[in-house]
Amino acid sequence: MRSKDRIAYFYDGDVGSVYFGPNHPMKPHRLCMTHHLVLSYELHKKMEIYRPHKAYPVELAQFHSADYVEFLHRITPDTQPLFSTELAKYNLGEDCPVFDNLFEFCQIYAGGTIDAARRLNNQLCDIAINWAGGLHHAKKCEASGFCYINDLVLGILELLKHHARVLYIDIDVHHGDGVEEAFYFTDRVMTVSFHKYGDMFFPGTGDAKEIGEKEGKYYAINVPFKDGIDDPSFTRLFKTIISKVVETYQPGAIVLQCGADSLAGDRLGCFNLSIDGHAECVRFVKRFNLPLLVTGGGGYTKENVARCWAVETGVLLDTELPNEIPDNDYIKYFAPDFSLKIPSGHIENLNSKSYLSTIKMQVLENLRCIQHAPSVQLQEVPPDFYIPDFDEDEQNPDERIDQHTQDKHIQRDDEYYEGDNDNDHMDIS
């Protein structure tokens, strides 16, 4: 056991002021809410806080096609009418709208995940957190499911410079299709996604039969749930599968996508997980004591997203948080009870014991087919494109936070309304 984990936490207040548009379920504002909970519980005093660099186009093009990156760089709401062909080609539209500062938003959240991977690679921390990251649907040449740049793929590519094998784990309610697709033909990354599957649920992929191809055969694992999965069923299967995966695959590093739309009550989700159940997965992965990169992801009931990621920051710091939320700039969002934990939900659990047992047996059978810890030929490590200079002043968490939050809007007038008029409670179907 390590005596004490060194944790690097990446945050830039600018991501939280981005606005996808009225009635769009994605609210980057949830990142400001999460951050203020982290501050109010004084978790920042136990971590190194960094403002990520804005990823350069050349860094984004390590995975994405150069023409797609260039398009994202050029497009603005004002010029949108001039690019109807490209909008269709790159899948921008209703789900993935063009909004102000779109490219900068991508640069910041991707930069956070790339920086997190580099700090892990350089052994400057044991765990790196970027709640703004985790946008797992973006493809090489197109946006998808509210995701434009796939920061997770970029972070994994960075980790592969120093690690022969990287394990990717995804507990978002939606299948981690973009990450799986990127590494579908290689044994150097194992992707494991726990998600809702069936009933035309987005993105429509993630059947247990999708296992990878060629060198990647058996290195993609999908755990497809039906509506209503609860804490005991989810965590039991999670622990069984992840234990076997780590034992068999022996990864050098783990990337954990903590999409919070798998929580009970999410406006786009259909699971019954409590925050404790969700956080138990994070706690379990942390116990392997491997270099760990943790990101956010989905999550569309924003006060619950903030609660969840604050609790999970505490878990990564081995810090139990009091249930009563301390006063902070966003306290009214947590009315009426101002408590941190949310209970599990009451959607009927359609996952029978026999169904879950079948899935488990299928996954374990596939794991038996893989080469034990596949080896990789030694090769020269390519250089980082950019290693940020961190000076001593920047490592003072109190100074850093004040500097970057004091000039940020506490709330957006177009996002928060009282009672029934709150956009978050509108019917968006």
Short mmCIF file of N, CA, C and O in Angstrom, two decimals, residues 70-174:
data_model
loop_
_atom_site.label_atom_id
_atom_site.label_comp_id
_atom_site.label_asym_id
_atom_site.label_seq_id
_atom_site.Cartn_x
_atom_site.Cartn_y
_atom_site.Cartn_z
N GLU A 70 -9.77 21.26 -37.52
CA GLU A 70 -9.76 22.57 -38.17
C GLU A 70 -11.18 23.14 -38.27
O GLU A 70 -11.41 24.34 -38.04
N PHE A 71 -12.13 22.28 -38.58
CA PHE A 71 -13.53 22.72 -38.67
C PHE A 71 -14.04 23.22 -37.31
O PHE A 71 -14.65 24.29 -37.21
N LEU A 72 -13.77 22.46 -36.26
CA LEU A 72 -14.19 22.88 -34.91
C LEU A 72 -13.56 24.22 -34.55
O LEU A 72 -14.17 25.04 -33.86
N HIS A 73 -12.33 24.41 -35.00
CA HIS A 73 -11.60 25.65 -34.74
C HIS A 73 -12.27 26.84 -35.44
O HIS A 73 -12.33 27.95 -34.89
N ARG A 74 -12.79 26.60 -36.63
CA ARG A 74 -13.33 27.69 -37.46
C ARG A 74 -14.79 28.02 -37.16
O ARG A 74 -15.20 29.16 -37.25
N ILE A 75 -15.60 27.02 -36.85
CA ILE A 75 -17.05 27.23 -36.80
C ILE A 75 -17.46 28.09 -35.59
O ILE A 75 -16.92 27.94 -34.50
N THR A 76 -18.38 29.02 -35.82
CA THR A 76 -18.96 29.83 -34.74
C THR A 76 -20.46 29.93 -35.00
O THR A 76 -20.92 29.66 -36.12
N PRO A 77 -21.24 30.33 -34.00
CA PRO A 77 -22.68 30.49 -34.25
C PRO A 77 -22.97 31.46 -35.40
O PRO A 77 -23.91 31.25 -36.17
N ASP A 78 -22.14 32.49 -35.56
CA ASP A 78 -22.36 33.47 -36.63
C ASP A 78 -22.09 32.90 -38.02
O ASP A 78 -22.76 33.24 -38.99
N THR A 79 -21.06 32.05 -38.12
CA THR A 79 -20.69 31.53 -39.44
C THR A 79 -21.39 30.20 -39.77
O THR A 79 -21.23 29.67 -40.86
N GLN A 80 -22.15 29.69 -38.82
CA GLN A 80 -22.80 28.38 -38.98
C GLN A 80 -23.57 28.23 -40.31
O GLN A 80 -23.45 27.20 -40.96
N PRO A 81 -24.34 29.26 -40.74
CA PRO A 81 -25.11 29.09 -41.99
C PRO A 81 -24.25 28.84 -43.22
O PRO A 81 -24.73 28.31 -44.22
N LEU A 82 -22.97 29.19 -43.15
CA LEU A 82 -22.08 29.02 -44.31
C LEU A 82 -21.54 27.60 -44.43
O LEU A 82 -20.88 27.26 -45.41
N PHE A 83 -21.79 26.78 -43.40
CA PHE A 83 -21.13 25.47 -43.34
C PHE A 83 -22.11 24.29 -43.30
O PHE A 83 -21.86 23.31 -42.62
N SER A 84 -23.22 24.40 -44.03
CA SER A 84 -24.25 23.35 -43.90
C SER A 84 -23.71 21.96 -44.29
O SER A 84 -24.03 20.97 -43.64
N THR A 85 -22.88 21.89 -45.31
CA THR A 85 -22.33 20.59 -45.74
C THR A 85 -21.44 20.00 -44.65
O THR A 85 -21.56 18.82 -44.29
N GLU A 86 -20.55 20.84 -44.10
CA GLU A 86 -19.63 20.36 -43.07
C GLU A 86 -20.36 20.00 -41.78
O GLU A 86 -20.00 19.04 -41.12
N LEU A 87 -21.40 20.77 -41.43
CA LEU A 87 -22.18 20.47 -40.22
C LEU A 87 -22.74 19.06 -40.31
O LEU A 87 -22.70 18.29 -39.34
N ALA A 88 -23.27 18.70 -41.46
CA ALA A 88 -23.82 17.36 -41.66
C ALA A 88 -22.71 16.31 -41.63
O ALA A 88 -22.84 15.25 -41.00
N LYS A 89 -21.60 16.62 -42.31
CA LYS A 89 -20.49 15.68 -42.39
C LYS A 89 -19.92 15.34 -41.01
O LYS A 89 -19.60 14.19 -40.71
N TYR A 90 -19.80 16.37 -40.17
CA TYR A 90 -19.18 16.18 -38.86
C TYR A 90 -20.20 15.99 -37.73
O TYR A 90 -19.83 15.99 -36.56
N ASN A 91 -21.48 15.86 -38.11
CA ASN A 91 -22.55 15.53 -37.17
C ASN A 91 -22.80 16.60 -36.10
O ASN A 91 -23.13 16.29 -34.96
N LEU A 92 -22.65 17.88 -36.47
CA LEU A 92 -23.03 18.95 -35.56
C LEU A 92 -24.47 19.36 -35.85
O LEU A 92 -24.87 19.41 -37.01
N GLY A 93 -25.22 19.63 -34.81
CA GLY A 93 -26.63 19.97 -35.00
C GLY A 93 -27.35 20.05 -33.67
O GLY A 93 -26.88 20.70 -32.75
N GLU A 94 -28.45 19.32 -33.54
CA GLU A 94 -29.28 19.44 -32.35
C GLU A 94 -28.58 18.88 -31.10
O GLU A 94 -28.48 19.54 -30.08
N ASP A 95 -28.07 17.66 -31.20
CA ASP A 95 -27.38 17.04 -30.05
C ASP A 95 -26.04 17.71 -29.76
O ASP A 95 -25.66 17.88 -28.60
N CYS A 96 -25.33 18.04 -30.81
CA CYS A 96 -24.00 18.64 -30.70
C CYS A 96 -24.04 20.03 -31.34
O CYS A 96 -23.57 20.21 -32.47
N PRO A 97 -24.62 21.00 -30.65
CA PRO A 97 -24.81 22.33 -31.25
C PRO A 97 -23.50 23.10 -31.36
O PRO A 97 -22.51 22.77 -30.71
N VAL A 98 -23.54 24.13 -32.21
CA VAL A 98 -22.44 25.09 -32.28
C VAL A 98 -22.77 26.20 -31.29
O VAL A 98 -23.87 26.75 -31.32
N PHE A 99 -21.86 26.50 -30.39
CA PHE A 99 -22.11 27.58 -29.41
C PHE A 99 -20.84 28.41 -29.24
O PHE A 99 -19.77 28.05 -29.74
N ASP A 100 -20.99 29.53 -28.56
CA ASP A 100 -19.84 30.42 -28.34
C ASP A 100 -18.73 29.69 -27.59
O ASP A 100 -19.01 28.95 -26.64
N ASN A 101 -17.51 29.89 -28.03
CA ASN A 101 -16.32 29.32 -27.38
C ASN A 101 -16.29 27.80 -27.41
O ASN A 101 -15.70 27.16 -26.52
N LEU A 102 -16.91 27.21 -28.42
CA LEU A 102 -16.93 25.75 -28.54
C LEU A 102 -15.52 25.15 -28.58
O LEU A 102 -15.22 24.21 -27.84
N PHE A 103 -14.66 25.71 -29.42
CA PHE A 103 -13.33 25.12 -29.57
C PHE A 103 -12.50 25.27 -28.29
O PHE A 103 -11.81 24.35 -27.87
N GLU A 104 -12.64 26.44 -27.66
CA GLU A 104 -11.90 26.66 -26.41
C GLU A 104 -12.38 25.69 -25.33
O GLU A 104 -11.57 25.16 -24.55
N PHE A 105 -13.68 25.44 -25.29
CA PHE A 105 -14.25 24.45 -24.37
C PHE A 105 -13.57 23.09 -24.58
O PHE A 105 -13.12 22.43 -23.63
N CYS A 106 -13.48 22.67 -25.84
CA CYS A 106 -12.83 21.39 -26.17
C CYS A 106 -11.35 21.40 -25.76
O CYS A 106 -10.84 20.41 -25.22
N GLN A 107 -10.68 22.51 -26.02
CA GLN A 107 -9.26 22.62 -25.69
C GLN A 107 -9.02 22.48 -24.18
O GLN A 107 -8.06 21.85 -23.75
N ILE A 108 -9.93 23.06 -23.40
CA ILE A 108 -9.75 23.04 -21.94
C ILE A 108 -10.01 21.64 -21.38
O ILE A 108 -9.19 21.10 -20.63
N TYR A 109 -11.15 21.03 -21.76
CA TYR A 109 -11.43 19.73 -21.14
C TYR A 109 -10.47 18.65 -21.65
O TYR A 109 -10.07 17.76 -20.89
N ALA A 110 -10.06 18.76 -22.93
CA ALA A 110 -9.09 17.79 -23.44
C ALA A 110 -7.71 18.05 -22.84
O ALA A 110 -6.98 17.11 -22.49
N GLY A 111 -7.37 19.31 -22.70
CA GLY A 111 -6.08 19.67 -22.10
C GLY A 111 -5.96 19.13 -20.68
O GLY A 111 -4.89 18.68 -20.26
N GLY A 112 -7.07 19.15 -19.95
CA GLY A 112 -7.07 18.63 -18.57
C GLY A 112 -6.75 17.15 -18.53
O GLY A 112 -5.96 16.68 -17.70
N THR A 113 -7.35 16.38 -19.45
CA THR A 113 -7.11 14.93 -19.46
C THR A 113 -5.69 14.60 -19.94
O THR A 113 -5.03 13.72 -19.41
N ILE A 114 -5.22 15.36 -20.94
CA ILE A 114 -3.85 15.15 -21.43
C ILE A 114 -2.84 15.49 -20.32
O ILE A 114 -1.90 14.73 -20.06
N ASP A 115 -3.05 16.64 -19.66
CA ASP A 115 -2.15 17.02 -18.56
C ASP A 115 -2.17 15.99 -17.44
O ASP A 115 -1.14 15.67 -16.84
N ALA A 116 -3.37 15.47 -17.14
CA ALA A 116 -3.51 14.45 -16.08
C ALA A 116 -2.68 13.22 -16.43
O ALA A 116 -1.94 12.69 -15.59
N ALA A 117 -2.77 12.78 -17.68
CA ALA A 117 -2.00 11.60 -18.12
C ALA A 117 -0.50 11.87 -18.03
O ALA A 117 0.27 11.00 -17.61
N ARG A 118 -0.09 13.07 -18.40
CA ARG A 118 1.35 13.39 -18.37
C ARG A 118 1.89 13.44 -16.95
O ARG A 118 3.02 13.00 -16.69
N ARG A 119 1.12 13.95 -16.04
CA ARG A 119 1.59 13.99 -14.65
C ARG A 119 1.71 12.57 -14.10
O ARG A 119 2.64 12.26 -13.35
N LEU A 120 0.76 11.70 -14.48
CA LEU A 120 0.86 10.29 -14.08
C LEU A 120 2.10 9.65 -14.71
O LEU A 120 2.86 8.95 -14.03
N ASN A 121 2.31 9.90 -16.00
CA ASN A 121 3.46 9.33 -16.71
C ASN A 121 4.77 9.74 -16.07
O ASN A 121 5.73 8.96 -16.00
N ASN A 122 4.84 10.99 -15.64
CA ASN A 122 6.07 11.52 -15.05
C ASN A 122 6.16 11.27 -13.54
O ASN A 122 7.03 11.80 -12.87
N GLN A 123 5.23 10.44 -13.06
CA GLN A 123 5.19 10.04 -11.64
C GLN A 123 5.16 11.23 -10.69
O GLN A 123 5.74 11.20 -9.60
N LEU A 124 4.45 12.26 -11.14
CA LEU A 124 4.29 13.46 -10.30
C LEU A 124 3.04 13.37 -9.43
O LEU A 124 2.81 14.20 -8.57
N CYS A 125 2.21 12.35 -9.68
CA CYS A 125 1.04 12.10 -8.84
C CYS A 125 0.66 10.63 -8.99
O CYS A 125 1.15 9.94 -9.89
N ASP A 126 -0.19 10.16 -8.10
CA ASP A 126 -0.69 8.78 -8.16
C ASP A 126 -2.08 8.71 -8.79
O ASP A 126 -2.44 7.72 -9.42
N ILE A 127 -2.86 9.76 -8.55
CA ILE A 127 -4.23 9.84 -9.07
C ILE A 127 -4.41 11.24 -9.66
O ILE A 127 -3.96 12.23 -9.06
N ALA A 128 -5.02 11.33 -10.83
CA ALA A 128 -5.28 12.63 -11.46
C ALA A 128 -6.77 12.71 -11.78
O ALA A 128 -7.34 11.75 -12.30
N ILE A 129 -7.37 13.85 -11.46
CA ILE A 129 -8.82 14.03 -11.61
C ILE A 129 -9.10 15.17 -12.59
O ILE A 129 -8.57 16.27 -12.43
N ASN A 130 -9.96 14.91 -13.58
CA ASN A 130 -10.45 15.98 -14.47
C ASN A 130 -11.96 15.78 -14.67
O ASN A 130 -12.38 15.09 -15.60
N TRP A 131 -12.76 16.37 -13.80
CA TRP A 131 -14.22 16.18 -13.88
C TRP A 131 -14.78 16.76 -15.17
O TRP A 131 -15.86 16.37 -15.61
N ALA A 132 -14.07 17.69 -15.81
CA ALA A 132 -14.57 18.27 -17.07
C ALA A 132 -14.43 17.30 -18.23
O ALA A 132 -15.06 17.47 -19.27
N GLY A 133 -13.60 16.27 -18.07
CA GLY A 133 -13.37 15.31 -19.14
C GLY A 133 -14.37 14.17 -19.12
O GLY A 133 -15.37 14.20 -18.41
N GLY A 134 -14.08 13.15 -19.93
CA GLY A 134 -14.95 11.97 -19.97
C GLY A 134 -15.94 11.97 -21.12
O GLY A 134 -16.94 11.26 -21.07
N LEU A 135 -15.66 12.75 -22.17
CA LEU A 135 -16.62 12.87 -23.28
C LEU A 135 -16.37 11.74 -24.28
O LEU A 135 -15.70 11.89 -25.29
N HIS A 136 -16.97 10.59 -23.94
CA HIS A 136 -16.58 9.30 -24.52
C HIS A 136 -17.24 8.95 -25.85
O HIS A 136 -16.92 7.91 -26.43
N HIS A 137 -18.16 9.77 -26.35
CA HIS A 137 -18.85 9.41 -27.61
C HIS A 137 -18.16 9.96 -28.86
O HIS A 137 -18.43 9.47 -29.96
N ALA A 138 -17.31 10.98 -28.71
CA ALA A 138 -16.72 11.62 -29.91
C ALA A 138 -15.90 10.62 -30.71
O ALA A 138 -15.17 9.79 -30.16
N LYS A 139 -16.04 10.70 -32.04
CA LYS A 139 -15.34 9.80 -32.95
C LYS A 139 -14.19 10.54 -33.63
O LYS A 139 -14.07 11.76 -33.52
N LYS A 140 -13.41 9.79 -34.36
CA LYS A 140 -12.23 10.35 -35.04
C LYS A 140 -12.60 11.55 -35.92
O LYS A 140 -11.91 12.57 -35.93
N CYS A 141 -13.70 11.43 -36.65
CA CYS A 141 -14.07 12.47 -37.63
C CYS A 141 -15.45 13.08 -37.37
O CYS A 141 -15.99 13.73 -38.26
N GLU A 142 -16.03 12.86 -36.20
CA GLU A 142 -17.34 13.48 -35.97
C GLU A 142 -17.70 13.59 -34.50
O GLU A 142 -17.19 12.84 -33.65
N ALA A 143 -18.56 14.56 -34.23
CA ALA A 143 -19.12 14.74 -32.89
C ALA A 143 -20.25 13.73 -32.69
O ALA A 143 -20.82 13.23 -33.65
N SER A 144 -20.55 13.44 -31.44
CA SER A 144 -21.64 12.51 -31.13
C SER A 144 -22.03 12.64 -29.67
O SER A 144 -21.16 12.82 -28.81
N GLY A 145 -23.33 12.57 -29.41
CA GLY A 145 -23.80 12.51 -28.02
C GLY A 145 -23.25 13.58 -27.10
O GLY A 145 -22.78 13.28 -26.00
N PHE A 146 -23.31 14.85 -27.53
CA PHE A 146 -22.86 16.01 -26.76
C PHE A 146 -21.33 16.08 -26.65
O PHE A 146 -20.79 16.91 -25.91
N CYS A 147 -20.60 15.20 -27.36
CA CYS A 147 -19.15 15.14 -27.26
C CYS A 147 -18.52 15.53 -28.59
O CYS A 147 -18.94 15.04 -29.64
N TYR A 148 -17.50 16.38 -28.54
CA TYR A 148 -16.86 16.89 -29.75
C TYR A 148 -15.45 16.33 -29.92
O TYR A 148 -15.06 15.87 -30.98
N ILE A 149 -14.67 16.42 -28.85
CA ILE A 149 -13.31 15.88 -28.82
C ILE A 149 -13.29 14.76 -27.77
O ILE A 149 -13.81 14.95 -26.67
N ASN A 150 -12.69 13.63 -28.13
CA ASN A 150 -12.65 12.51 -27.19
C ASN A 150 -11.38 12.60 -26.36
O ASN A 150 -10.33 12.08 -26.72
N ASP A 151 -11.51 13.30 -25.23
CA ASP A 151 -10.35 13.53 -24.35
C ASP A 151 -9.83 12.21 -23.78
O ASP A 151 -8.63 12.06 -23.52
N LEU A 152 -10.74 11.23 -23.59
CA LEU A 152 -10.32 9.95 -23.01
C LEU A 152 -9.34 9.23 -23.92
O LEU A 152 -8.32 8.70 -23.47
N VAL A 153 -9.64 9.20 -25.22
CA VAL A 153 -8.73 8.56 -26.18
C VAL A 153 -7.38 9.27 -26.16
O VAL A 153 -6.32 8.64 -26.14
N LEU A 154 -7.41 10.61 -26.12
CA LEU A 154 -6.15 11.38 -26.10
C LEU A 154 -5.35 11.09 -24.83
O LEU A 154 -4.13 10.95 -24.87
N GLY A 155 -6.04 10.98 -23.70
CA GLY A 155 -5.37 10.66 -22.44
C GLY A 155 -4.77 9.26 -22.46
O GLY A 155 -3.64 9.03 -22.00
N ILE A 156 -5.52 8.30 -23.02
CA ILE A 156 -5.03 6.92 -23.11
C ILE A 156 -3.82 6.84 -24.04
O ILE A 156 -2.82 6.17 -23.73
N LEU A 157 -3.88 7.55 -25.17
CA LEU A 157 -2.72 7.57 -26.09
C LEU A 157 -1.48 8.10 -25.36
O LEU A 157 -0.36 7.61 -25.58
N GLU A 158 -1.69 9.09 -24.51
CA GLU A 158 -0.57 9.65 -23.74
C GLU A 158 -0.02 8.59 -22.77
O GLU A 158 1.19 8.38 -22.67
N LEU A 159 -0.91 7.89 -22.07
CA LEU A 159 -0.49 6.86 -21.11
C LEU A 159 0.24 5.70 -21.80
O LEU A 159 1.14 5.10 -21.23
N LEU A 160 -0.15 5.42 -23.05
CA LEU A 160 0.48 4.32 -23.79
C LEU A 160 1.95 4.61 -24.12
O LEU A 160 2.70 3.70 -24.46
N LYS A 161 2.37 5.87 -24.01
CA LYS A 161 3.78 6.19 -24.22
C LYS A 161 4.65 5.58 -23.11
O LYS A 161 5.83 5.33 -23.31
N HIS A 162 4.04 5.38 -21.93
CA HIS A 162 4.81 4.89 -20.78
C HIS A 162 4.33 3.54 -20.27
O HIS A 162 5.00 2.95 -19.42
N HIS A 163 3.16 3.09 -20.70
CA HIS A 163 2.60 1.85 -20.18
C HIS A 163 2.26 0.89 -21.32
O HIS A 163 1.67 1.30 -22.32
N ALA A 164 2.65 -0.37 -21.14
CA ALA A 164 2.38 -1.37 -22.17
C ALA A 164 0.88 -1.63 -22.33
O ALA A 164 0.41 -1.88 -23.44
N ARG A 165 0.15 -1.57 -21.22
CA ARG A 165 -1.29 -1.87 -21.24
C ARG A 165 -2.04 -0.86 -20.39
O ARG A 165 -1.63 -0.58 -19.26
N VAL A 166 -3.13 -0.35 -20.92
CA VAL A 166 -4.00 0.59 -20.19
C VAL A 166 -5.40 0.01 -20.13
O VAL A 166 -5.94 -0.47 -21.14
N LEU A 167 -5.99 0.05 -18.96
CA LEU A 167 -7.37 -0.41 -18.76
C LEU A 167 -8.30 0.80 -18.70
O LEU A 167 -8.06 1.75 -17.94
N TYR A 168 -9.35 0.76 -19.52
CA TYR A 168 -10.38 1.82 -19.51
C TYR A 168 -11.67 1.25 -18.95
O TYR A 168 -12.17 0.23 -19.42
N ILE A 169 -12.21 1.91 -17.92
CA ILE A 169 -13.47 1.49 -17.27
C ILE A 169 -14.47 2.63 -17.36
O ILE A 169 -14.14 3.78 -17.07
N ASP A 170 -15.71 2.31 -17.72
CA ASP A 170 -16.74 3.33 -17.98
C ASP A 170 -18.02 2.95 -17.23
O ASP A 170 -18.59 1.88 -17.46
N ILE A 171 -18.47 3.82 -16.30
CA ILE A 171 -19.71 3.54 -15.56
C ILE A 171 -20.82 4.55 -15.86
O ILE A 171 -21.78 4.69 -15.12
N ASP A 172 -20.68 5.25 -16.97
CA ASP A 172 -21.73 6.12 -17.51
C ASP A 172 -22.93 5.24 -17.90
O ASP A 172 -22.76 4.08 -18.25
N VAL A 173 -24.14 5.79 -17.86
CA VAL A 173 -25.31 4.99 -18.27
C VAL A 173 -25.27 4.67 -19.76
O VAL A 173 -25.87 3.70 -20.22
N HIS A 174 -24.53 5.47 -20.54
CA HIS A 174 -24.40 5.24 -21.98
C HIS A 174 -23.11 4.47 -22.30
O HIS A 174 -22.09 4.67 -21.64
#
